[in-house]
Coordinates of C-alpha atoms in Angstrom, one line a residue:
Chain A
X950 CA 0.0 0.0 0.0
X951 CA 0.9 3.6 -0.2
X952 CA 1.8 5.5 3.0
X953 CA 3.3 8.7 4.3
X954 CA 4.6 8.8 7.8
X955 CA 5.6 12.0 9.7
X956 CA 5.5 13.0 13.4
X957 CA 2.2 14.3 14.7
X958 CA 3.6 17.3 16.6
X959 CA 6.9 19.0 17.3
X960 CA 7.9 21.9 19.5
X961 CA 10.8 24.3 18.9
X962 CA 12.0 27.7 20.1
X963 CA 11.9 30.9 18.2
X964 CA 15.2 31.5 16.4
X965 CA 16.2 27.9 16.5
X966 CA 16.4 25.2 13.8
X967 CA 13.9 22.3 13.4
X968 CA 13.9 19.3 11.1
X969 CA 10.7 17.5 10.2
X970 CA 11.1 14.0 8.9
X971 CA 8.9 12.1 6.5
X972 CA 9.1 8.6 5.2
X973 CA 7.1 7.5 2.2
X974 CA 6.0 4.4 0.3
X975 CA 4.4 5.0 -3.0
X976 CA 3.7 3.0 -6.1
X977 CA 6.3 4.5 -8.3
X978 CA 7.7 7.9 -7.5
X979 CA 7.4 11.2 -9.2
X980 CA 8.6 13.5 -6.5
X981 CA 8.1 14.7 -2.9
X982 CA 6.3 17.8 -2.0
X983 CA 6.1 19.8 1.2
X984 CA 3.2 22.1 2.0
X985 CA 2.6 24.5 4.9
X986 CA -0.9 24.8 6.3
X987 CA -1.9 27.3 9.0
X988 CA -4.9 26.4 11.1
X989 CA -8.1 26.8 9.2
X990 CA -6.4 27.8 6.0
X991 CA -5.5 26.0 2.8
X992 CA -2.1 24.4 2.2
X993 CA 0.6 26.5 0.4
X994 CA 3.5 25.0 -1.5
X995 CA 6.9 25.0 0.0
X996 CA 9.2 22.7 -1.9
X997 CA 9.5 19.9 -4.4
X998 CA 12.3 17.3 -4.6
X999 CA 12.6 14.6 -7.3
X1000 CA 16.4 14.0 -7.2
X1001 CA 18.5 13.1 -4.2
X1002 CA 20.0 15.9 -2.2
X1003 CA 19.2 19.2 -0.6
X1004 CA 17.2 22.0 -2.1
X1005 CA 17.6 25.3 -0.3
X1006 CA 15.1 28.1 -0.5
X1007 CA 15.7 30.9 2.0
X1008 CA 15.1 29.8 5.6
X1009 CA 13.6 26.5 4.3
X1010 CA 15.4 23.5 2.9
X1011 CA 14.2 20.1 1.8
X1012 CA 16.2 16.9 1.5
X1013 CA 15.4 13.7 -0.4
X1014 CA 16.9 10.2 -0.3
X1015 CA 15.0 8.0 -2.8
X1016 CA 16.9 4.8 -1.8
X1017 CA 15.7 5.3 1.8
X1018 CA 12.2 6.6 1.0
X1019 CA 13.0 9.6 3.2
X1020 CA 12.7 13.3 3.2
X1021 CA 13.1 16.1 5.7
X1022 CA 12.1 19.8 5.8
X1023 CA 14.6 22.0 7.6
X1024 CA 13.4 25.3 9.0
X1025 CA 16.1 27.8 10.2
X1026 CA 15.8 31.0 12.3
X1027 CA 12.3 30.0 13.3
X1028 CA 9.7 32.7 13.6
X1029 CA 6.4 32.7 15.5
X1030 CA 4.6 32.8 12.1
X1031 CA 6.2 29.4 11.3
X1032 CA 3.7 27.8 13.7
X1033 CA 1.7 25.7 11.3
X1034 CA 1.2 22.1 10.1
X1035 CA 3.7 20.9 7.6
X1036 CA 2.4 18.3 5.1
X1037 CA 4.6 15.8 3.3
X1038 CA 3.1 14.4 0.0
X1039 CA 4.6 11.9 -2.4
X1040 CA 3.6 11.7 -6.0
X1041 CA 3.0 8.2 -7.3
X1042 CA 3.3 6.7 -10.8
X1043 CA -0.2 8.0 -11.7
X1044 CA 0.9 11.5 -10.7
X1045 CA -1.5 11.4 -7.7
X1046 CA -0.4 13.0 -4.4
X1047 CA -0.3 10.7 -1.4
X1048 CA -0.6 13.0 1.6
X1049 CA 0.7 12.6 5.1
X1050 CA -1.5 13.8 8.0
X1051 CA 0.9 16.7 8.7
X1052 CA 3.3 17.6 11.5
X1053 CA 2.0 20.4 13.8
X1054 CA 4.9 22.7 14.6
X1055 CA 4.6 24.7 17.8
X1056 CA 7.0 27.6 18.2
X1057 CA 7.7 28.9 21.7
X1058 CA 9.2 32.3 22.4
Chain B
X18 CA -3.8 38.4 -9.1
X19 CA -4.4 34.9 -10.5
X20 CA -6.0 32.7 -7.9
X21 CA -8.3 29.9 -6.8
X22 CA -11.6 31.1 -5.2
X23 CA -14.0 29.1 -3.2
X24 CA -17.5 30.1 -2.2
X25 CA -18.8 30.2 0.4
X26 CA -16.0 30.1 3.0
X27 CA -18.4 28.7 5.6
X28 CA -21.5 26.6 4.8
X29 CA -24.0 25.2 7.2
X30 CA -26.5 22.7 6.0
X31 CA -29.0 20.3 7.6
X32 CA -28.7 16.5 7.7
X33 CA -29.8 15.2 4.3
X34 CA -30.2 18.6 2.7
X35 CA -28.3 18.9 -0.6
X36 CA -25.5 21.4 -0.8
X37 CA -23.3 22.7 -3.5
X38 CA -19.8 24.1 -3.1
X39 CA -18.2 26.1 -5.8
X40 CA -14.7 26.8 -7.0
X41 CA -13.3 29.1 -9.7
X42 CA -9.8 29.7 -10.9
X43 CA -8.2 32.5 -12.9
X44 CA -5.0 30.5 -13.5
X45 CA -6.2 28.8 -16.6
X46 CA -5.0 25.5 -15.3
X47 CA -6.0 22.2 -16.9
X48 CA -6.5 20.2 -13.7
X49 CA -8.9 20.8 -10.9
X50 CA -9.1 18.8 -7.7
X51 CA -11.6 18.4 -4.8
X52 CA -10.2 17.3 -1.5
X53 CA -11.9 16.6 1.8
X54 CA -9.9 17.4 4.9
X55 CA -10.9 16.6 8.5
X56 CA -9.2 18.0 11.5
X57 CA -5.5 16.9 11.9
X58 CA -5.9 14.5 8.9
X59 CA -4.4 14.4 5.5
X60 CA -6.4 15.9 2.6
X61 CA -8.4 13.1 1.0
X62 CA -8.7 13.4 -2.8
X63 CA -12.4 13.0 -3.8
X64 CA -12.0 13.5 -7.6
X65 CA -10.2 15.5 -10.2
X66 CA -10.7 16.8 -13.7
X67 CA -8.1 16.9 -16.4
X68 CA -9.9 19.4 -18.7
X69 CA -13.3 17.7 -19.0
X70 CA -12.1 14.2 -18.2
X71 CA -13.5 13.3 -14.9
X72 CA -11.5 11.0 -12.5
X73 CA -13.3 9.6 -9.5
X74 CA -11.4 8.1 -6.6
X75 CA -12.4 4.5 -6.0
X76 CA -13.4 5.2 -2.3
X77 CA -15.3 8.4 -3.0
X78 CA -18.9 7.9 -1.8
X79 CA -21.7 8.1 -4.4
X80 CA -23.1 10.9 -2.3
X81 CA -20.5 13.2 -3.7
X82 CA -20.8 14.4 -7.3
X83 CA -18.9 17.0 -9.3
X84 CA -19.4 19.2 -12.3
X85 CA -17.0 21.2 -14.4
X86 CA -19.0 23.2 -16.9
X87 CA -15.9 25.1 -18.2
X88 CA -12.2 25.6 -17.5
X89 CA -12.7 28.1 -14.8
X90 CA -15.4 26.6 -12.6
X91 CA -15.9 23.3 -10.7
X92 CA -18.7 22.4 -8.4
X93 CA -18.9 19.8 -5.6
X94 CA -22.5 18.5 -4.9
X95 CA -23.2 16.6 -1.7
X96 CA -26.6 15.0 -2.3
X97 CA -27.5 14.0 1.2
X98 CA -25.0 15.3 3.7
X99 CA -24.4 13.2 6.8
X100 CA -22.8 14.3 10.1
X101 CA -19.6 12.5 8.9
X102 CA -19.4 14.8 5.9
X103 CA -18.6 17.8 8.1
X104 CA -15.1 18.9 7.0
X105 CA -13.0 21.4 5.2
X106 CA -13.4 21.0 1.4
X107 CA -10.4 22.2 -0.6
X108 CA -10.3 23.0 -4.2
X109 CA -7.0 22.9 -5.9
X110 CA -5.6 23.4 -9.5
X111 CA -2.5 22.5 -11.3
X112 CA -1.3 23.3 -14.8
X113 CA -1.0 19.7 -15.8
X114 CA -0.9 16.4 -13.9
X115 CA 2.6 15.2 -14.3
X116 CA 5.9 15.7 -12.6
X117 CA 6.7 19.0 -11.0
X118 CA 3.2 20.5 -10.8
X119 CA 2.5 22.2 -7.6
X120 CA -1.1 22.4 -6.7
X121 CA -2.6 25.8 -5.9
X122 CA -5.3 25.7 -3.2
X123 CA -8.3 27.8 -2.6
X124 CA -9.0 29.0 0.9
X125 CA -11.5 26.1 1.5
X126 CA -15.1 25.8 2.5
X127 CA -15.8 24.6 6.0
X128 CA -19.0 22.6 6.0
X129 CA -21.0 22.1 9.1
X130 CA -23.9 19.6 9.1
X131 CA -26.6 20.0 11.7

């Protein structure tokens, strides 16, 4: 079956760094997406990885290892506005997104 | 600004009373999606359109129907809402369906069933 696993909740301190892990099992693989979703709002796109390695975009970076079925989202210099859920989604061979339930990130001052 | 618009943002209906949610887009994207998302859960794909080609997910209940009369608009009809259908309904679009195609989401419609 297809599955995305990510922690339910994480807590971090303002100004610090946090890494949110995701493991995936999909039928075929056409990339791994990360979305940010604030409470009561729609998801917004953060990053896409299809090749192994690290993609950096400002304070956010995303890493992929296809051999391990593993990705992480790295958030640096955390700000209070980063408090949100972070959704990992794998794209399968039919180009369908398989979504994780999201990791709720709580930022404390 | 190009965007995905959903109306209404909040919808209250009664048990068994049909309801229609609407979505429009100004992105001129080929693909439109409807997702159901319950609290702290992953978005669940209900169906999607590639142009006028309708694709229903195997586990989408018959109670849910969809229409896409033109490129810009897509509707979700819930024929007889049950209490379990209370959720956030998200409309999304993408340019095409393959590879690197981020999905752009509307703000969602939160459905309450009384």
